[in-house]
Short mmCIF file of C-alpha atoms and ligand atoms in Angstrom, two decimals:
data_model
loop_
_atom_site.label_atom_id
_atom_site.label_comp_id
_atom_site.label_asym_id
_atom_site.label_seq_id
_atom_site.Cartn_x
_atom_site.Cartn_y
_atom_site.Cartn_z
CA CYS A 707 54.75 37.48 8.78
CA GLY A 708 55.77 40.87 7.38
CA VAL A 709 56.48 42.10 3.86
CA PHE A 710 58.26 44.77 2.15
CA GLY A 711 58.95 45.96 -1.15
CA ILE A 712 60.42 48.87 -2.96
CA TYR A 713 60.64 49.76 -6.47
CA GLY A 714 63.30 51.91 -8.48
CA HIS A 715 65.76 52.85 -5.58
CA GLU A 716 69.56 52.48 -6.19
CA LYS A 717 70.01 50.84 -2.75
CA ALA A 718 66.93 48.49 -3.13
CA ALA A 719 68.40 45.37 -1.07
CA GLU A 720 69.84 47.82 1.84
CA MET A 721 66.35 49.71 2.07
CA THR A 722 64.55 46.04 2.19
CA TYR A 723 67.13 45.12 5.04
CA TYR A 724 66.23 48.22 7.13
CA GLY A 725 62.63 48.00 6.36
CA LEU A 726 62.64 44.23 7.31
CA HIS A 727 64.51 45.30 10.44
CA ALA A 728 61.31 47.31 11.48
CA LEU A 729 58.88 44.31 10.60
CA GLN A 730 61.25 42.14 12.65
CA HIS A 731 58.57 41.42 15.67
CA ARG A 732 56.25 40.25 12.86
CA GLY A 733 58.37 37.16 12.42
CA GLN A 734 61.57 36.06 13.75
CA GLU A 735 62.17 32.14 12.42
CA GLY A 736 63.05 33.35 8.99
CA ALA A 737 64.05 36.07 6.64
CA GLY A 738 64.89 36.84 2.67
CA ILE A 739 65.25 39.49 0.12
CA VAL A 740 65.05 38.96 -3.49
CA THR A 741 66.29 41.63 -5.60
CA SER A 742 66.10 42.39 -9.71
CA ASP A 743 68.63 44.17 -11.69
CA LYS A 744 66.38 43.74 -14.81
CA GLU A 745 68.25 40.96 -16.13
CA ALA A 746 67.85 38.28 -13.50
CA LEU A 747 66.53 37.82 -9.73
CA HIS A 748 68.69 37.60 -6.86
CA ILE A 749 68.03 36.01 -3.59
CA HIS A 750 69.13 35.23 -0.19
CA LYS A 751 67.30 33.77 2.77
CA GLY A 752 67.96 32.04 5.87
CA ILE A 753 66.58 30.80 9.19
CA GLY A 754 66.63 33.23 12.21
CA LEU A 755 66.67 37.11 12.61
CA ILE A 756 67.26 39.50 10.08
CA ASN A 757 71.07 40.21 11.70
CA ASP A 758 71.72 36.13 11.70
CA VAL A 759 70.71 35.81 7.69
CA PHE A 760 72.41 39.01 6.46
CA SER A 761 75.75 40.39 6.94
CA GLU A 762 76.73 43.82 5.18
CA GLY A 763 78.54 41.43 2.37
CA GLN A 764 75.40 39.36 1.62
CA ILE A 765 73.64 42.73 1.28
CA LYS A 766 76.23 43.84 -1.40
CA ASN A 767 76.02 40.83 -3.26
CA LEU A 768 71.98 41.49 -4.11
CA PRO A 769 72.23 44.07 -7.11
CA GLY A 770 69.26 45.91 -8.57
CA ASN A 771 66.85 48.63 -8.15
CA SER A 772 63.85 46.77 -6.81
CA ALA A 773 63.55 44.38 -4.06
CA ILE A 774 61.01 42.22 -2.04
CA GLY A 775 61.76 40.93 1.40
CA HIS A 776 60.10 38.78 4.20
CA VAL A 777 60.13 38.08 7.74
CA ARG A 778 58.62 34.69 8.57
CA TYR A 779 56.34 33.81 11.45
CA THR A 780 55.28 30.00 10.82
CA THR A 781 51.45 29.39 11.23
CA GLN A 782 51.34 26.81 8.95
CA GLY A 783 53.50 24.92 6.78
CA GLY A 784 56.34 24.31 9.16
CA GLY A 785 59.30 25.94 9.68
CA GLY A 786 62.36 25.02 7.85
CA TYR A 787 64.69 26.47 5.14
CA GLU A 788 62.15 25.62 2.06
CA ASN A 789 59.46 27.57 3.59
CA VAL A 790 61.35 30.71 4.18
CA GLN A 791 60.11 33.49 1.69
CA PRO A 792 60.37 35.26 -0.72
CA LEU A 793 60.06 31.93 -2.76
CA VAL A 794 61.59 32.18 -6.12
CA PHE A 795 60.53 30.35 -9.22
CA ARG A 796 62.27 30.23 -12.73
CA SER A 797 61.39 29.35 -16.06
CA GLN A 798 63.48 29.31 -19.33
CA THR A 799 62.47 32.89 -20.14
CA SER A 800 61.90 34.66 -16.63
CA GLY A 801 61.98 34.47 -12.70
CA LEU A 802 58.88 35.10 -10.33
CA ALA A 803 59.41 36.20 -6.74
CA LEU A 804 56.54 35.85 -4.21
CA CYS A 805 56.17 36.92 -0.71
CA HIS A 806 53.22 36.60 1.66
CA ASN A 807 51.59 37.79 4.96
CA GLY A 808 48.65 35.69 5.84
CA ASN A 809 46.72 32.26 5.26
CA LEU A 810 44.99 30.91 2.78
CA VAL A 811 41.74 28.82 3.98
CA ASN A 812 41.54 26.93 0.65
CA ALA A 813 45.04 25.84 0.06
CA PHE A 814 44.56 22.41 0.79
CA ALA A 815 41.98 21.77 -1.69
CA LEU A 816 43.89 23.87 -4.19
CA LYS A 817 47.21 21.78 -3.58
CA SER A 818 45.31 18.39 -4.05
CA ASN A 819 44.34 20.09 -7.19
CA LEU A 820 47.59 21.22 -8.38
CA GLU A 821 49.01 17.70 -7.62
CA ALA A 822 46.15 15.80 -9.04
CA GLN A 823 47.10 17.62 -12.45
CA GLY A 824 50.80 16.78 -12.00
CA SER A 825 52.36 19.77 -10.23
CA ILE A 826 55.02 18.80 -8.01
CA LEU A 827 55.06 21.33 -4.93
CA GLN A 828 58.56 21.92 -3.31
CA THR A 829 57.10 23.61 -0.05
CA THR A 830 54.37 23.17 2.20
CA SER A 831 53.54 26.94 2.44
CA ASP A 832 50.25 28.59 0.91
CA THR A 833 52.81 30.82 -1.13
CA GLU A 834 53.84 28.21 -3.82
CA VAL A 835 50.48 27.16 -4.43
CA VAL A 836 49.61 31.06 -5.65
CA ALA A 837 52.77 30.24 -7.65
CA HIS A 838 51.71 27.49 -9.51
CA LEU A 839 48.28 29.07 -9.88
CA ILE A 840 49.67 31.93 -11.88
CA LYS A 841 52.03 29.61 -13.94
CA ARG A 842 49.11 27.20 -14.93
CA SER A 843 47.68 30.57 -16.52
CA GLY A 844 51.02 31.19 -18.39
CA HIS A 845 49.55 31.41 -21.66
CA LEU A 846 47.64 34.77 -20.28
CA PRO A 847 49.87 37.88 -20.08
CA LEU A 848 50.95 37.96 -16.15
CA GLU A 849 48.98 40.54 -14.88
CA GLU A 850 45.76 38.62 -15.97
CA ALA A 851 47.41 35.33 -14.90
CA ILE A 852 47.87 37.07 -11.45
CA LYS A 853 44.55 38.43 -11.39
CA GLN A 854 43.26 34.75 -12.13
CA ALA A 855 45.17 33.13 -9.32
CA LEU A 856 44.05 35.90 -6.70
CA GLY A 857 40.54 35.05 -7.87
CA MET A 858 40.85 31.28 -7.04
CA ILE A 859 42.56 31.75 -3.60
CA LYS A 860 40.69 32.41 -0.44
CA GLY A 861 41.52 33.96 3.21
CA ALA A 862 43.71 36.63 4.19
CA TYR A 863 46.64 37.65 2.18
CA ALA A 864 49.09 40.45 1.27
CA PHE A 865 51.26 39.41 -1.71
CA ILE A 866 54.04 41.29 -3.14
CA ILE A 867 55.19 39.36 -6.28
CA MET A 868 58.02 40.69 -8.39
CA THR A 869 59.70 39.85 -11.98
CA GLU A 870 62.62 41.23 -13.55
CA ASP A 871 60.83 44.27 -14.64
CA THR A 872 57.62 44.43 -12.35
CA MET A 873 56.14 44.58 -9.00
CA TYR A 874 52.59 43.51 -8.23
CA VAL A 875 51.15 44.18 -4.73
CA ALA A 876 47.83 42.64 -3.54
CA LEU A 877 45.58 42.74 -0.36
CA ASP A 878 42.42 40.33 -0.16
CA PRO A 879 39.16 41.50 -0.76
CA ARG A 880 38.35 41.65 3.17
CA GLY A 881 41.72 43.32 3.84
CA PHE A 882 42.33 40.98 7.03
CA ARG A 883 46.08 42.21 7.06
CA PRO A 884 47.57 45.41 7.07
CA LEU A 885 49.51 46.73 3.77
CA SER A 886 50.62 50.30 3.35
CA LEU A 887 52.09 52.14 0.28
CA GLY A 888 54.75 54.81 0.58
CA LYS A 889 57.34 56.87 -1.30
CA LEU A 890 61.07 57.49 -0.87
CA GLY A 891 62.02 60.04 -3.27
CA GLU A 892 60.78 58.82 -6.44
CA SER A 893 60.69 55.06 -5.42
CA TYR A 894 57.61 53.26 -4.56
CA VAL A 895 57.62 51.30 -1.19
CA VAL A 896 55.32 48.99 0.16
CA ALA A 897 55.15 47.47 4.11
CA SER A 898 52.97 45.32 6.16
CA GLU A 899 53.47 48.47 8.62
CA THR A 900 54.25 52.02 8.49
CA CYS A 901 57.20 51.56 10.90
CA ALA A 902 59.04 50.36 7.99
CA PHE A 903 58.70 53.53 6.43
CA ASP A 904 59.76 55.74 9.14
CA LEU A 905 63.12 53.80 9.78
CA ILE A 906 63.98 54.55 6.15
CA GLY A 907 62.47 58.00 5.56
CA ALA A 908 60.17 56.88 3.35
CA LYS A 909 56.50 59.10 3.07
CA TYR A 910 53.33 57.54 3.98
CA GLU A 911 50.57 57.86 0.65
CA ARG A 912 47.58 55.43 1.74
CA GLU A 913 46.56 52.08 2.46
CA VAL A 914 46.75 49.15 -0.13
CA LYS A 915 42.75 48.57 -0.51
CA PRO A 916 41.03 45.32 -0.16
CA GLY A 917 40.67 43.85 -3.48
CA GLU A 918 43.43 45.79 -5.10
CA LEU A 919 46.36 44.91 -7.25
CA LEU A 920 48.95 47.65 -7.81
CA ILE A 921 51.44 47.29 -10.79
CA ILE A 922 54.70 48.85 -10.46
CA ASN A 923 57.06 49.34 -13.02
CA GLU A 924 58.96 51.76 -15.27
CA ASP A 925 55.81 53.16 -16.26
CA GLY A 926 55.12 54.13 -12.91
CA LEU A 927 52.17 52.71 -10.39
CA ARG A 928 49.01 51.65 -11.70
CA SER A 929 46.04 50.62 -9.44
CA THR A 930 43.67 48.04 -10.79
CA THR A 931 40.83 45.53 -8.96
CA TYR A 932 40.61 41.98 -9.08
CA SER A 933 37.67 41.58 -6.92
CA SER A 934 34.63 43.69 -5.91
CA PRO A 935 35.13 45.33 -2.68
CA MET A 936 33.68 43.42 0.29
CA SER A 937 33.36 44.88 3.74
CA ARG A 938 36.86 45.46 5.42
CA THR A 939 37.62 42.63 7.97
CA LEU A 940 40.99 43.81 9.43
CA CYS A 941 42.33 41.71 11.99
CA SER A 942 41.91 43.29 15.35
CA MET A 943 44.65 41.45 16.82
CA GLU A 944 46.96 43.76 14.65
CA TYR A 945 45.88 46.49 17.18
CA VAL A 946 45.37 44.34 20.29
CA TYR A 947 49.05 42.67 19.88
CA PHE A 948 50.97 42.13 16.81
CA SER A 949 51.40 45.65 15.23
CA ARG A 950 54.31 47.75 16.37
CA PRO A 951 53.04 50.74 18.59
CA ASP A 952 54.49 53.36 16.42
CA SER A 953 52.76 52.12 13.42
CA ASN A 954 49.30 53.30 11.79
CA VAL A 955 47.13 50.53 10.78
CA ASN A 956 44.64 51.55 8.40
CA GLY A 957 45.30 55.09 9.59
CA LEU A 958 45.02 54.87 13.02
CA ASN A 959 47.72 54.71 15.59
CA VAL A 960 48.37 51.30 17.28
CA HIS A 961 49.61 52.90 20.42
CA ALA A 962 46.74 55.27 20.41
CA SER A 963 44.08 52.48 19.93
CA ARG A 964 45.99 50.19 22.79
CA LYS A 965 45.21 53.27 25.03
CA VAL A 966 41.65 53.64 24.39
CA MET A 967 41.37 49.85 24.88
CA GLY A 968 42.97 50.15 28.08
CA LYS A 969 40.55 53.22 29.16
CA GLN A 970 37.66 51.25 28.02
CA LEU A 971 38.82 48.25 30.05
CA ALA A 972 38.79 50.64 33.49
CA LYS A 973 35.36 51.73 32.69
CA GLU A 974 34.30 48.04 32.10
CA ALA A 975 36.40 46.50 34.76
CA PRO A 976 37.32 48.81 37.42
CA VAL A 977 39.06 47.57 40.75
CA GLU A 978 40.49 49.24 43.83
CA ALA A 979 44.34 48.93 43.64
CA ASP A 980 47.87 51.14 44.33
CA ILE A 981 49.40 50.89 41.00
CA VAL A 982 48.62 49.83 37.32
CA THR A 983 51.46 47.79 35.57
CA GLY A 984 51.71 46.44 31.88
CA VAL A 985 53.63 43.53 30.74
CA PRO A 986 56.35 44.75 28.69
CA ASP A 987 56.27 45.59 25.58
CA SER A 988 52.64 45.05 23.98
CA SER A 989 50.64 45.95 26.93
CA ILE A 990 52.35 49.34 28.25
CA SER A 991 49.93 51.49 26.15
CA ALA A 992 46.85 49.74 27.27
CA ALA A 993 48.19 50.00 30.86
CA ILE A 994 48.89 53.66 30.50
CA GLY A 995 45.20 53.99 29.37
CA TYR A 996 43.59 51.96 32.21
CA SER A 997 45.60 54.19 34.60
CA GLU A 998 44.59 57.70 32.91
CA ALA A 999 40.91 56.52 33.18
CA SER A 1000 41.07 54.80 36.62
CA GLY A 1001 43.04 57.69 38.30
CA ILE A 1002 45.25 54.98 39.93
CA PRO A 1003 49.03 55.75 38.97
CA TYR A 1004 51.03 53.68 36.39
CA GLU A 1005 54.46 52.17 37.59
CA ILE A 1006 56.98 49.99 35.98
CA GLY A 1007 56.19 46.90 37.88
CA LEU A 1008 57.82 44.22 35.59
CA VAL A 1009 61.18 44.76 33.28
CA LYS A 1010 61.80 42.80 30.06
CA ASN A 1011 65.11 41.67 29.31
CA ARG A 1012 65.40 42.90 25.80
CA TYR A 1013 67.68 40.21 24.33
CA VAL A 1014 65.17 37.73 24.59
CA GLY A 1015 62.59 36.90 21.54
CA ARG A 1016 58.79 37.07 21.55
CA THR A 1017 58.07 33.83 23.67
CA PHE A 1018 54.79 33.26 21.79
CA ILE A 1019 56.96 32.37 18.58
CA GLN A 1020 58.95 29.58 19.67
CA PRO A 1021 57.46 26.59 18.78
CA SER A 1022 56.99 24.30 21.57
CA GLN A 1023 55.22 24.86 24.79
CA GLU A 1024 58.19 23.89 26.77
CA LEU A 1025 60.53 26.33 25.13
CA ARG A 1026 57.51 28.84 25.50
CA GLU A 1027 57.43 28.40 29.32
CA LYS A 1028 61.15 28.91 29.81
CA GLY A 1029 61.25 31.92 27.61
CA VAL A 1030 58.75 33.59 29.66
CA LYS A 1031 60.88 33.32 32.61
CA MET A 1032 63.97 34.46 30.92
CA LYS A 1033 62.07 37.38 29.84
CA LEU A 1034 60.55 39.22 32.37
CA SER A 1035 61.58 40.48 36.32
CA PRO A 1036 59.28 41.92 38.68
CA VAL A 1037 60.39 45.08 40.32
CA ARG A 1038 60.17 44.19 43.81
CA GLY A 1039 60.80 47.84 45.20
CA ILE A 1040 57.60 48.80 43.54
CA VAL A 1041 55.13 46.16 43.96
CA GLU A 1042 56.05 44.72 47.12
CA GLY A 1043 52.95 45.16 49.76
CA LYS A 1044 50.86 46.89 47.05
CA ARG A 1045 47.81 45.87 45.31
CA VAL A 1046 48.61 45.72 41.83
CA VAL A 1047 46.44 45.75 38.49
CA MET A 1048 48.35 43.67 36.00
CA ILE A 1049 47.13 44.54 32.38
CA ASP A 1050 48.12 42.30 29.67
CA ASP A 1051 47.12 42.61 25.84
CA SER A 1052 45.67 39.11 25.39
CA ILE A 1053 45.48 35.67 27.23
CA VAL A 1054 46.12 32.65 24.62
CA ARG A 1055 47.16 29.38 26.73
CA GLY A 1056 47.25 31.47 29.83
CA THR A 1057 50.90 30.88 29.99
CA THR A 1058 52.05 34.31 30.42
CA SER A 1059 49.52 35.72 33.10
CA ARG A 1060 49.87 32.95 35.19
CA ARG A 1061 53.58 33.24 35.21
CA ILE A 1062 53.49 36.92 35.78
CA VAL A 1063 50.88 36.81 38.73
CA ASN A 1064 53.30 34.47 40.19
CA LEU A 1065 56.29 36.53 39.99
CA LEU A 1066 54.49 39.82 41.31
CA LYS A 1067 53.29 37.73 44.26
CA GLU A 1068 56.80 36.27 44.97
CA ALA A 1069 58.04 39.64 44.72
CA GLY A 1070 55.59 40.79 47.60
CA ALA A 1071 52.53 41.92 45.87
CA ALA A 1072 49.33 42.23 48.32
CA GLU A 1073 47.02 41.64 45.38
CA VAL A 1074 47.48 41.07 41.75
CA HIS A 1075 44.16 41.72 39.40
CA VAL A 1076 44.48 40.59 36.01
CA ARG A 1077 42.91 42.90 33.25
CA ILE A 1078 43.06 41.98 29.68
CA ALA A 1079 42.75 44.32 26.84
CA SER A 1080 40.81 42.20 24.63
CA PRO A 1081 38.13 39.48 24.61
CA PRO A 1082 38.76 35.93 25.52
CA ILE A 1083 40.02 34.04 22.80
CA VAL A 1084 37.67 31.09 22.26
CA ASN A 1085 38.51 30.49 18.67
CA PRO A 1086 41.49 29.52 16.61
CA CYS A 1087 42.51 31.83 13.83
CA TYR A 1088 42.58 30.73 10.13
CA TYR A 1089 43.77 34.03 8.67
CA GLY A 1090 47.78 33.89 9.85
CA ILE A 1091 47.79 34.65 13.65
CA ASP A 1092 48.80 31.72 15.54
CA THR A 1093 46.16 31.91 18.29
CA SER A 1094 46.62 27.97 18.47
CA THR A 1095 44.13 25.28 18.39
CA LYS A 1096 40.76 25.28 20.46
CA GLY A 1097 42.33 22.74 22.90
CA GLU A 1098 45.13 24.89 24.02
CA LEU A 1099 43.10 28.16 24.40
CA ILE A 1100 42.48 28.60 27.97
CA ALA A 1101 39.23 30.55 27.56
CA ALA A 1102 38.03 28.13 25.12
CA ASN A 1103 38.03 25.61 27.96
CA TYR A 1104 37.55 27.22 31.19
CA SER A 1105 34.94 29.56 32.83
CA LEU A 1106 36.31 32.85 33.85
CA GLU A 1107 36.41 32.02 37.55
CA GLU A 1108 38.37 28.67 36.68
CA MET A 1109 40.81 30.80 34.50
CA ARG A 1110 41.13 33.14 37.71
CA LYS A 1111 41.92 30.34 39.53
CA GLU A 1112 44.13 28.57 36.90
CA ILE A 1113 46.61 31.97 36.76
CA GLY A 1114 46.29 32.66 40.45
CA ALA A 1115 44.73 35.91 40.44
CA ASP A 1116 42.96 37.84 42.79
CA SER A 1117 40.44 39.13 40.18
CA LEU A 1118 40.43 38.61 36.37
CA ALA A 1119 38.46 40.44 33.82
CA PHE A 1120 38.54 40.75 30.04
CA LEU A 1121 37.49 43.70 27.56
CA SER A 1122 34.13 43.27 26.10
CA VAL A 1123 33.94 42.72 21.97
CA ASP A 1124 31.99 46.03 21.81
CA GLY A 1125 34.60 47.64 23.78
CA LEU A 1126 37.51 46.56 21.49
CA GLU A 1127 35.47 47.59 18.31
CA SER A 1128 34.58 51.08 19.32
CA SER A 1129 38.71 51.45 20.20
CA ILE A 1130 39.29 50.49 16.84
CA VAL A 1131 36.53 51.29 14.38
CA LYS A 1132 35.45 55.18 14.18
CA GLU A 1133 33.16 54.96 11.21
CA ASP A 1134 30.85 52.44 10.33
CA THR A 1135 32.12 52.14 6.47
CA LEU A 1136 33.02 49.72 4.19
CA GLU A 1137 36.68 50.26 4.64
CA GLN A 1138 36.60 50.20 8.62
CA GLY A 1139 35.05 47.29 9.80
CA ILE A 1140 37.54 44.48 11.86
CA CYS A 1141 37.39 40.38 12.29
CA HIS A 1142 36.96 39.41 15.65
CA ALA A 1143 36.26 35.89 14.95
CA CYS A 1144 38.80 34.44 17.33
CA PHE A 1145 36.55 36.11 20.14
CA THR A 1146 33.39 35.59 18.40
CA GLY A 1147 33.34 32.42 16.30
CA LYS A 1148 32.03 35.13 13.30
CA TYR A 1149 34.56 34.06 10.78
CA PRO A 1150 34.30 36.62 7.85
CA THR A 1151 34.90 33.81 5.18
CA GLU A 1152 33.99 30.55 4.95
CA ILE A 1153 36.17 28.01 6.44
CA TYR A 1154 36.87 24.86 4.53
CA PRO A 1155 36.98 21.42 6.04
CA ASP A 1156 40.26 21.23 4.68
CA THR A 1157 41.42 24.08 6.62
CA LEU A 1158 41.03 22.10 9.84
CA ASN A 1159 42.79 19.13 8.35
CA PRO A 1160 45.41 18.16 11.00
CA ALA A 1161 47.66 17.05 8.59
CA TYR A 1162 48.12 20.02 6.93
CA LYS A 1163 48.13 22.37 9.99
P1 LIG B 738 49.83 33.19 26.80
O1 LIG B 738 50.87 33.26 27.54
O2 LIG B 738 48.43 33.28 27.12
O3 LIG B 738 49.63 31.71 25.96
O4 LIG B 738 49.68 34.04 25.28
C1 LIG B 738 49.46 35.40 25.74
C2 LIG B 738 50.63 36.08 25.77
O5 LIG B 738 51.17 36.19 24.46
C3 LIG B 738 50.35 37.67 26.05
O6 LIG B 738 51.29 38.32 26.59
C4 LIG B 738 50.59 38.27 24.44
O7 LIG B 738 51.54 39.61 24.42
C5 LIG B 738 51.73 37.21 23.69
N1 LIG B 738 51.72 36.81 22.37
C6 LIG B 738 52.59 36.68 21.49
N2 LIG B 738 52.33 36.15 20.37
C7 LIG B 738 51.18 36.28 20.20
C8 LIG B 738 50.16 36.54 19.44
O8 LIG B 738 50.39 36.09 18.17
N3 LIG B 738 48.79 36.42 19.78
C9 LIG B 738 48.44 36.83 20.94
N4 LIG B 738 47.26 36.78 20.92
N5 LIG B 738 49.24 36.88 21.92
C10 LIG B 738 50.65 36.80 21.56
FE1 LIG B 739 42.89 38.23 13.93
FE2 LIG B 739 41.47 36.68 15.35
FE3 LIG B 739 40.38 37.30 12.91
FE4 LIG B 739 42.55 35.87 13.25
S1 LIG B 739 40.38 35.45 13.97
S2 LIG B 739 42.14 37.37 11.63
S3 LIG B 739 43.66 36.68 15.05
S4 LIG B 739 40.64 39.11 14.56
MG1 LIG B 740 52.63 40.00 26.04
#
């Protein structure tokens, strides 16, 4: 998912619309914006892409100088209108809007608790749990209630919460998800990725820190903490696949990091070949890096139809398989008779690699050597990226040689975990660590048995 917030701008809804546009790659299943005009909260949301959900008229109908917005990518809780964020809760006296990127690992237990105590949950998303926890501490000032609620949830989250007069921004104590703070003139802006700042002309200020709570209102911006700092475990998949190449995640440019991954991959897994090609779009940077380090020329061997969305995000396997076919075409004139190194950023189920090897061979490639710019994914993610269940992960169920056969490649190799880590982490400090649990199984948090509850997934 992607989150965006802006405080103190006369065109808050419009800026949020543009910001969400830049974050569209982070989720295509639903989108929403909530604004505040100090008196009340106004909401518009729906299923689909930003452009499907919002027309110009709908943006104009969202008055006020502050806004938060969300693009949804379903990892749990399911699709459906009621799970599209931001969620708004109204009481007699005030409103509360929330949106969230990430995944809580103890949501199921918290939900069961809340239900046992009489709460009626309207959605199946984690976000609502936090709203209920906040409401339960309603006797406290809101800032304290939010801190208390954040203290009870575990897992990965970047939250933006808004009332009529104040915006609260929080990142989990390990900082799994990226979250940046910027300024547009005198207005404060927060976004999952810095590409949203570039689009609206905002200036990057700094990262939101793990365990930090920002309070933005008429008095300006105040930073407080609700948890003592733990070493950061930023999701390495943000660099490998998820974030946009023009974003800087935790201060490091995503394209540059992918290029280093590609270079490292060339060192670890060299091969004799005529051309290097990347699977557009997310693997181009790594392919350029591989080409630079190996001296094998980079070529556009595959072209993407830009009007088809990201295949991975369409929920069923059948749709995914169709999607890949609609999406990519080989460039026959380039690959015919050539030994091709085909770089992809990751293998999840193996669908993409298998199809692309097939396409390249059909187009006359003499050999196809698949090089993956991340390690084999052998564990599910519980922190908000849909890397699927263990049963569906090809690397969790096949040996390297079996995988090579399965995808029909002449050779197959993956980047090592150390190679990935060294491409991202420059200094070994509290702020710089990454999560690599889907590759290593070393989950940075406790994984509650209920996280695995199939009914909940
Ligand atoms: P597969 O086809 O092996 O199931 O998935 C891997 C491909 O899906 C890669 O080409 C990658 O770019 C793309 N992809 C789309 N969404 C995701 C995601 O959330 N995680 C990962 N690791 N890859 C994804
Ligand atoms: Fe990211 Fe993998 Fe960790 Fe999930 S398990 S947060 S996808 S690195
Ligand atoms: Mg891809």
